[in-house]
Amino acid sequence: MAAQAAERGRKALAASNPELAIKEYTTAINESPTSPDFYIQRSTAHLRANQLEAALSDAEHAVLNGIKRAKKEAVTEAHLARGKALYKLGRIADAQFVLEIVKRRDEKNKQVDMWLNKCLLDIKKLAEDDPKRTVSVSEIPEQPLAQSGASTSGTTSQTQPAPSATSQQTPAGKIRHEWYQSMDRVFITILAKGISKDKATCEFSDRSVSVNFPLEAHGSSFDFHLEPLFGAINTEKSEMRVLPTKVEVNLMKAQSGVKWSKLESDKPLSTTEKADTPVGEDTAMADAAVKEAVLNPTPAPKGPAYPTSSKSGPKNWDKIGEAAEEDIGGDETNYFFKRLYAGASPEVQRAMMKSYQESNGTALSTNWEEVSKGRVETVPPDGMEAKPYPK
């Protein structure tokens, strides 16, 4: 029966009758309430009927059902339906976040590229402080509240009081965390139930994050501290959210587009590391140094002044050469790269900085799509060999 109702729903949707499709898919869901596919199709029907909140709700049900039944493809399709609904609701950052999940799970999905491009174009039009830029969803949607059934008999059933949140708290030894990232952010999920919003605290610094909350049910507390982080973060745009089943920490990367290979760096912060131009893993810290090297190269030492019999005194021929070239800023190559960097888009600047820094100055690329795929290798000139610096 469920399959027959779903088939009728499919035909109604193909005939541009979303209202009938919703009715048929509802029949199918009532008979098979754990099917992610039926929820995905009804979400599509709701979307076409412009019932956006219902479309989002069905998509989130589909994600949860797909996870429970370990149907990876269904989970991916459910996230795509979820991203479409969020976009139609005007929640652009949320839509982009969810669609990036789809892209990560299925790189060959052609639909997701189109919707992601829509998000990117719309986000560019938003003001920096627009709330639509803030991500407020997580990869796994919140579990929907179970609806209590209505009593049909004349007797009144006595309901048991629900257990308190603190009595359901996860013990410290069973709390774990997960993380993933987008181009702009790092998302950390601490899987802990029953945490009080009022008592949880979070502190950010440029290279650290610290979360603390009490576990009253167990007479203890939980501390989560990361230092030094793999890359620098924007503390003003980083945040923590406490939800019934987890605590979410949302870190805004200081340098968009930098890929973190892990949460923490293996190298402790030191005065020397902060002063030197870093090479390798701390890419975010290196960006400022690379930018300075490109835009403001260190001037060459002054040339000697040679004796002369001229009444005007000795001449510095290097200085005269500089004056002759001042229209192009001295060295033609430096002038070219300074102009190229200064007039480039942020994406091109990221590509230039990443390629220059990771290749130890032997390569400079403006193609972010190519550079972002992996580390840029050192390519020494012909006849030379690249060797690591002695530590």
Short mmCIF file of C-alpha atoms in Angstrom, two decimals:
data_model
loop_
_atom_site.label_atom_id
_atom_site.label_comp_id
_atom_site.label_asym_id
_atom_site.label_seq_id
_atom_site.Cartn_x
_atom_site.Cartn_y
_atom_site.Cartn_z
CA MET A 1 0.00 0.00 0.00
CA ALA A 2 2.77 2.47 0.89
CA ALA A 3 4.55 1.84 -2.40
CA GLN A 4 1.31 2.27 -4.35
CA ALA A 5 0.54 5.56 -2.63
CA ALA A 6 4.10 6.77 -3.30
CA GLU A 7 3.72 5.88 -6.99
CA ARG A 8 0.49 7.90 -7.16
CA GLY A 9 2.33 10.76 -5.48
CA ARG A 10 5.12 10.55 -8.06
CA LYS A 11 2.62 10.73 -10.92
CA ALA A 12 0.83 13.69 -9.32
CA LEU A 13 4.13 15.51 -8.94
CA ALA A 14 5.01 14.81 -12.59
CA ALA A 15 1.60 16.21 -13.56
CA SER A 16 2.36 19.45 -11.65
CA ASN A 17 -0.20 18.68 -8.95
CA PRO A 18 1.82 19.09 -5.73
CA GLU A 19 -1.26 19.21 -3.48
CA LEU A 20 -2.36 15.73 -4.57
CA ALA A 21 1.24 14.52 -4.35
CA ILE A 22 1.43 15.72 -0.73
CA LYS A 23 -1.76 13.79 0.09
CA GLU A 24 -0.48 10.57 -1.49
CA TYR A 25 2.99 10.79 0.09
CA THR A 26 1.34 11.44 3.46
CA THR A 27 -0.55 8.16 3.05
CA ALA A 28 2.73 6.41 2.24
CA ILE A 29 4.48 7.96 5.26
CA ASN A 30 1.66 6.94 7.62
CA GLU A 31 2.17 3.34 6.52
CA SER A 32 5.98 3.52 6.45
CA PRO A 33 7.02 6.33 8.84
CA THR A 34 10.75 5.52 8.81
CA SER A 35 11.21 5.78 5.05
CA PRO A 36 13.60 8.64 4.17
CA ASP A 37 12.61 8.47 0.49
CA PHE A 38 8.93 9.26 1.11
CA TYR A 39 9.89 12.27 3.23
CA ILE A 40 12.28 13.51 0.51
CA GLN A 41 9.54 13.30 -2.13
CA ARG A 42 6.96 14.99 0.08
CA SER A 43 9.51 17.74 0.81
CA THR A 44 9.81 18.29 -2.95
CA ALA A 45 6.01 18.48 -3.24
CA HIS A 46 5.82 20.99 -0.36
CA LEU A 47 8.52 23.08 -2.03
CA ARG A 48 6.59 23.21 -5.31
CA ALA A 49 3.45 24.17 -3.40
CA ASN A 50 5.47 26.96 -1.75
CA GLN A 51 4.97 25.38 1.68
CA LEU A 52 8.54 26.11 2.69
CA GLU A 53 8.54 25.32 6.42
CA ALA A 54 6.84 21.98 5.73
CA ALA A 55 9.42 21.26 3.02
CA LEU A 56 12.25 21.92 5.48
CA SER A 57 10.64 19.80 8.19
CA ASP A 58 10.23 16.82 5.84
CA ALA A 59 13.81 17.14 4.59
CA GLU A 60 15.12 17.09 8.17
CA HIS A 61 12.97 14.03 8.97
CA ALA A 62 14.48 12.39 5.90
CA VAL A 63 18.03 13.09 7.10
CA LEU A 64 17.32 11.52 10.50
CA ASN A 65 15.55 8.49 9.00
CA GLY A 66 18.35 7.99 6.49
CA ILE A 67 20.94 8.02 9.27
CA LYS A 68 18.95 5.52 11.35
CA ARG A 69 18.63 3.16 8.39
CA ALA A 70 22.24 3.73 7.25
CA LYS A 71 21.16 4.81 3.75
CA LYS A 72 24.00 7.09 2.68
CA GLU A 73 22.53 8.10 -0.68
CA ALA A 74 19.20 8.96 0.93
CA VAL A 75 20.95 11.12 3.54
CA THR A 76 22.73 13.02 0.76
CA GLU A 77 19.46 13.56 -1.16
CA ALA A 78 17.74 14.65 2.06
CA HIS A 79 20.45 17.25 2.71
CA LEU A 80 19.98 18.54 -0.84
CA ALA A 81 16.23 18.93 -0.25
CA ARG A 82 17.04 20.62 3.06
CA GLY A 83 19.43 23.07 1.39
CA LYS A 84 16.84 23.99 -1.25
CA ALA A 85 14.20 24.68 1.41
CA LEU A 86 16.60 26.81 3.48
CA TYR A 87 17.52 28.83 0.39
CA LYS A 88 13.86 29.43 -0.49
CA LEU A 89 13.30 30.55 3.12
CA GLY A 90 16.01 33.19 2.66
CA ARG A 91 18.40 31.52 5.12
CA ILE A 92 21.34 31.85 2.75
CA ALA A 93 24.24 30.96 5.09
CA ASP A 94 22.32 27.96 6.44
CA ALA A 95 21.58 26.82 2.89
CA GLN A 96 25.23 27.19 1.87
CA PHE A 97 26.35 25.23 4.94
CA VAL A 98 23.99 22.32 4.19
CA LEU A 99 24.75 22.33 0.46
CA GLU A 100 28.47 22.11 1.23
CA ILE A 101 27.66 18.92 3.15
CA VAL A 102 26.08 17.55 -0.04
CA LYS A 103 29.14 18.60 -2.05
CA ARG A 104 31.41 16.86 0.43
CA ARG A 105 29.36 13.66 0.27
CA ASP A 106 28.85 13.66 -3.51
CA GLU A 107 31.31 15.78 -5.50
CA LYS A 108 29.72 14.80 -8.83
CA ASN A 109 26.24 16.06 -7.93
CA LYS A 110 25.44 18.68 -10.58
CA GLN A 111 22.42 20.13 -8.79
CA VAL A 112 24.40 21.14 -5.73
CA ASP A 113 26.83 23.25 -7.78
CA MET A 114 23.96 25.30 -9.17
CA TRP A 115 22.44 25.91 -5.73
CA LEU A 116 25.82 26.70 -4.17
CA ASN A 117 26.45 29.31 -6.87
CA LYS A 118 23.09 30.89 -6.04
CA CYS A 119 24.13 31.09 -2.39
CA LEU A 120 27.54 32.60 -3.18
CA LEU A 121 26.01 35.28 -5.41
CA ASP A 122 23.37 36.19 -2.80
CA ILE A 123 25.85 36.29 0.10
CA LYS A 124 28.03 38.77 -1.80
CA LYS A 125 25.07 41.15 -1.88
CA LEU A 126 24.53 41.00 1.90
CA ALA A 127 25.99 43.49 4.35
CA GLU A 128 28.78 42.19 6.61
CA ASP A 129 26.52 42.33 9.70
CA ASP A 130 23.46 40.82 8.00
CA PRO A 131 22.01 37.97 10.14
CA LYS A 132 21.59 35.92 6.96
CA ARG A 133 25.38 35.49 6.97
CA THR A 134 25.22 33.56 10.26
CA VAL A 135 24.96 29.76 10.23
CA SER A 136 22.34 28.54 12.71
CA VAL A 137 21.95 24.89 11.70
CA SER A 138 24.03 21.78 12.28
CA GLU A 139 24.78 18.80 10.05
CA ILE A 140 22.44 16.54 11.99
CA PRO A 141 19.05 18.23 12.57
CA GLU A 142 17.52 18.34 16.02
CA GLN A 143 15.29 15.40 16.86
CA PRO A 144 11.62 16.49 16.46
CA LEU A 145 9.53 16.43 19.60
CA ALA A 146 7.29 13.37 19.79
CA GLN A 147 3.61 14.24 19.63
CA SER A 148 1.46 12.78 22.37
CA GLY A 149 -1.59 10.88 21.12
CA ALA A 150 -5.04 12.16 22.01
CA SER A 151 -7.14 10.06 24.36
CA THR A 152 -10.21 8.53 22.70
CA SER A 153 -11.73 6.90 25.77
CA GLY A 154 -13.68 8.51 28.58
CA THR A 155 -11.00 7.68 31.11
CA THR A 156 -8.18 10.05 31.84
CA SER A 157 -4.70 8.59 31.76
CA GLN A 158 -2.21 9.88 34.27
CA THR A 159 1.03 11.01 32.61
CA GLN A 160 4.34 10.45 34.29
CA PRO A 161 6.54 13.53 34.79
CA ALA A 162 9.31 13.80 32.25
CA PRO A 163 12.80 13.27 33.60
CA SER A 164 14.78 16.46 34.16
CA ALA A 165 17.47 17.50 31.72
CA THR A 166 20.23 17.14 34.29
CA SER A 167 19.25 13.56 35.11
CA GLN A 168 19.84 12.70 31.44
CA GLN A 169 23.27 14.34 31.26
CA THR A 170 26.00 12.42 29.48
CA PRO A 171 28.77 11.28 31.87
CA ALA A 172 32.12 13.00 31.30
CA GLY A 173 33.77 9.74 30.26
CA LYS A 174 31.29 9.23 27.42
CA ILE A 175 31.39 12.74 25.99
CA ARG A 176 33.08 12.86 22.59
CA HIS A 177 33.49 15.44 19.88
CA GLU A 178 33.44 15.60 16.08
CA TRP A 179 34.50 18.30 13.66
CA TYR A 180 34.34 19.30 10.02
CA GLN A 181 34.99 22.46 8.05
CA SER A 182 33.86 24.66 5.18
CA MET A 183 35.87 27.25 3.27
CA ASP A 184 35.19 29.87 5.96
CA ARG A 185 34.48 28.00 9.19
CA VAL A 186 35.37 25.08 11.45
CA PHE A 187 32.48 23.34 13.21
CA ILE A 188 33.06 21.38 16.42
CA THR A 189 30.23 19.30 17.89
CA ILE A 190 30.55 18.18 21.52
CA LEU A 191 28.10 15.29 21.96
CA ALA A 192 26.77 15.92 25.46
CA LYS A 193 23.09 15.80 26.50
CA GLY A 194 21.28 17.93 29.06
CA ILE A 195 23.75 20.82 29.29
CA SER A 196 22.44 24.05 30.82
CA LYS A 197 22.64 27.02 28.45
CA ASP A 198 23.04 29.42 31.37
CA LYS A 199 25.99 27.59 32.90
CA ALA A 200 28.03 26.69 29.81
CA THR A 201 30.89 29.07 29.01
CA CYS A 202 33.15 29.49 26.01
CA GLU A 203 36.29 31.59 25.59
CA PHE A 204 38.05 32.36 22.31
CA SER A 205 41.49 33.72 21.51
CA ASP A 206 43.27 33.99 18.16
CA ARG A 207 44.71 30.45 18.46
CA SER A 208 42.63 28.76 21.18
CA VAL A 209 39.11 27.83 22.26
CA SER A 210 37.95 26.68 25.69
CA VAL A 211 34.50 25.29 26.59
CA ASN A 212 33.36 24.48 30.13
CA PHE A 213 30.06 23.26 31.56
CA PRO A 214 28.99 21.58 34.81
CA LEU A 215 27.62 18.03 34.95
CA GLU A 216 25.37 18.40 38.00
CA ALA A 217 23.92 14.90 37.66
CA HIS A 218 27.40 13.43 38.11
CA GLY A 219 28.87 16.00 40.51
CA SER A 220 31.60 17.04 38.10
CA SER A 221 32.36 19.39 35.22
CA PHE A 222 33.68 19.04 31.68
CA ASP A 223 36.48 21.08 30.14
CA PHE A 224 37.23 21.14 26.42
CA HIS A 225 40.35 23.09 25.48
CA LEU A 226 42.26 23.36 22.20
CA GLU A 227 45.55 25.27 22.00
CA PRO A 228 47.17 26.08 19.70
CA LEU A 229 44.53 25.75 17.03
CA PHE A 230 45.75 24.70 13.59
CA GLY A 231 45.08 28.20 12.27
CA ALA A 232 44.06 31.60 13.54
CA ILE A 233 40.37 32.43 14.07
CA ASN A 234 38.23 35.55 14.10
CA THR A 235 37.10 35.67 17.74
CA GLU A 236 34.36 38.23 17.12
CA LYS A 237 32.60 35.99 14.59
CA SER A 238 33.08 32.70 16.44
CA GLU A 239 30.31 31.43 18.69
CA MET A 240 28.95 28.59 20.81
CA ARG A 241 25.41 27.16 20.85
CA VAL A 242 23.98 24.82 23.49
CA LEU A 243 21.33 22.42 22.18
CA PRO A 244 19.44 19.63 23.98
CA THR A 245 21.70 16.85 22.70
CA LYS A 246 24.98 18.64 21.99
CA VAL A 247 27.12 21.76 22.22
CA GLU A 248 28.19 23.35 18.94
CA VAL A 249 31.28 25.54 18.58
CA ASN A 250 31.45 27.55 15.36
CA LEU A 251 34.91 28.98 14.58
CA MET A 252 35.33 31.60 11.87
CA LYS A 253 38.67 31.14 10.11
CA ALA A 254 40.85 34.25 10.08
CA GLN A 255 41.85 33.39 6.51
CA SER A 256 39.06 32.05 4.31
CA GLY A 257 39.98 29.15 2.05
CA VAL A 258 42.74 27.72 4.26
CA LYS A 259 42.18 24.00 4.82
CA TRP A 260 42.84 22.67 8.33
CA SER A 261 44.25 19.13 8.37
CA LYS A 262 43.45 18.83 12.10
CA LEU A 263 42.12 20.93 14.97
CA GLU A 264 45.37 21.49 16.85
CA SER A 265 48.84 22.32 15.62
CA ASP A 266 51.70 20.07 16.72
CA LYS A 267 53.92 23.09 17.25
CA PRO A 268 53.44 25.12 20.45
CA LEU A 269 53.29 28.86 19.99
CA SER A 270 56.56 30.65 20.66
CA THR A 271 57.97 34.13 20.27
CA THR A 272 60.29 32.92 17.52
CA GLU A 273 57.46 31.32 15.54
CA LYS A 274 55.36 34.46 15.81
CA ALA A 275 58.22 36.63 14.56
CA ASP A 276 59.44 34.41 11.72
CA THR A 277 57.64 33.74 8.49
CA PRO A 278 56.18 30.26 9.03
CA VAL A 279 56.40 27.58 6.39
CA GLY A 280 54.15 24.55 6.23
CA GLU A 281 51.20 23.83 8.43
CA ASP A 282 50.42 27.23 10.00
CA THR A 283 49.16 28.66 6.72
CA ALA A 284 46.78 31.17 8.28
CA MET A 285 49.60 32.83 10.25
CA ALA A 286 51.79 32.93 7.15
CA ASP A 287 49.33 34.91 5.04
CA ALA A 288 50.20 38.26 6.56
CA ALA A 289 53.92 37.63 6.08
CA VAL A 290 53.44 36.58 2.46
CA LYS A 291 51.22 39.57 1.76
CA GLU A 292 53.89 41.86 3.22
CA ALA A 293 56.59 40.19 1.10
CA VAL A 294 54.57 40.62 -2.09
CA LEU A 295 53.40 44.20 -1.55
CA ASN A 296 56.37 45.59 0.37
CA PRO A 297 59.56 43.75 -0.62
CA THR A 298 62.66 44.53 1.44
CA PRO A 299 64.68 47.26 -0.30
CA ALA A 300 68.09 46.28 -1.61
CA PRO A 301 71.18 47.71 0.16
CA LYS A 302 72.42 51.04 -1.14
CA GLY A 303 75.14 50.91 -3.76
CA PRO A 304 78.56 52.54 -3.28
CA ALA A 305 79.31 56.14 -4.22
CA TYR A 306 82.25 56.28 -6.61
CA PRO A 307 84.81 59.16 -6.70
CA THR A 308 84.43 61.68 -9.51
CA SER A 309 85.96 64.94 -10.64
CA SER A 310 82.53 66.44 -11.25
CA LYS A 311 81.73 69.65 -9.37
CA SER A 312 78.48 68.09 -8.23
CA GLY A 313 80.40 65.52 -6.15
CA PRO A 314 80.40 61.70 -6.11
CA LYS A 315 77.54 59.89 -7.81
CA ASN A 316 75.63 56.83 -6.60
CA TRP A 317 74.98 55.11 -9.94
CA ASP A 318 72.52 52.63 -8.41
CA LYS A 319 70.44 55.54 -7.13
CA ILE A 320 70.46 57.13 -10.57
CA GLY A 321 69.25 53.83 -12.04
CA GLU A 322 66.41 53.75 -9.54
CA ALA A 323 65.37 57.28 -10.46
CA ALA A 324 65.24 56.31 -14.11
CA GLU A 325 62.94 53.40 -13.26
CA GLU A 326 60.79 55.14 -10.66
CA ASP A 327 57.81 55.24 -13.03
CA ILE A 328 57.49 51.46 -12.67
CA GLY A 329 58.47 51.26 -9.01
CA GLY A 330 62.05 49.99 -9.41
CA ASP A 331 62.29 46.33 -10.35
CA GLU A 332 59.88 45.53 -13.16
CA THR A 333 59.07 42.06 -11.80
CA ASN A 334 58.26 43.36 -8.31
CA TYR A 335 56.17 46.12 -9.84
CA PHE A 336 54.22 43.60 -11.94
CA PHE A 337 53.47 41.30 -9.01
CA LYS A 338 52.52 44.19 -6.70
CA ARG A 339 50.06 45.49 -9.28
CA LEU A 340 48.72 41.99 -9.94
CA TYR A 341 48.15 41.26 -6.24
CA ALA A 342 46.69 44.67 -5.36
CA GLY A 343 44.14 44.49 -8.18
CA ALA A 344 43.21 40.84 -7.73
CA SER A 345 40.06 39.38 -6.21
CA PRO A 346 40.27 37.79 -2.72
CA GLU A 347 40.20 34.35 -4.37
CA VAL A 348 43.18 35.17 -6.60
CA GLN A 349 45.04 36.69 -3.62
CA ARG A 350 44.48 33.47 -1.64
CA ALA A 351 45.84 31.44 -4.54
CA MET A 352 48.92 33.67 -4.83
CA MET A 353 49.65 33.54 -1.10
CA LYS A 354 49.08 29.78 -0.77
CA SER A 355 51.17 28.84 -3.81
CA TYR A 356 53.99 31.26 -2.93
CA GLN A 357 54.18 30.17 0.71
CA GLU A 358 53.81 26.39 0.26
CA SER A 359 56.27 26.23 -2.66
CA ASN A 360 58.87 28.21 -0.68
CA GLY A 361 58.76 31.00 -3.24
CA THR A 362 59.32 28.79 -6.31
CA ALA A 363 55.76 28.98 -7.69
CA LEU A 364 53.06 31.63 -7.92
CA SER A 365 49.57 30.72 -9.12
CA THR A 366 46.40 32.77 -9.53
CA ASN A 367 44.13 29.75 -10.00
CA TRP A 368 42.45 29.08 -6.62
CA GLU A 369 40.42 26.15 -7.99
CA GLU A 370 43.66 24.34 -8.81
CA VAL A 371 45.68 25.47 -5.78
CA SER A 372 42.96 24.59 -3.26
CA LYS A 373 43.07 20.90 -4.22
CA GLY A 374 46.28 20.22 -2.32
CA ARG A 375 49.72 21.35 -1.28
CA VAL A 376 51.80 23.27 -3.82
CA GLU A 377 55.11 21.49 -4.20
CA THR A 378 58.50 23.20 -4.28
CA VAL A 379 59.81 23.35 -7.87
CA PRO A 380 63.52 24.34 -7.86
CA PRO A 381 65.11 25.85 -10.98
CA ASP A 382 66.81 23.50 -13.44
CA GLY A 383 70.10 22.17 -12.13
CA MET A 384 69.19 22.84 -8.48
CA GLU A 385 67.84 20.60 -5.72
CA ALA A 386 65.31 21.51 -3.01
CA LYS A 387 66.54 20.71 0.50
CA PRO A 388 64.80 21.26 3.86
CA TYR A 389 66.08 24.04 6.07
CA PRO A 390 68.18 22.76 8.99
CA LYS A 391 66.26 22.91 12.25
#
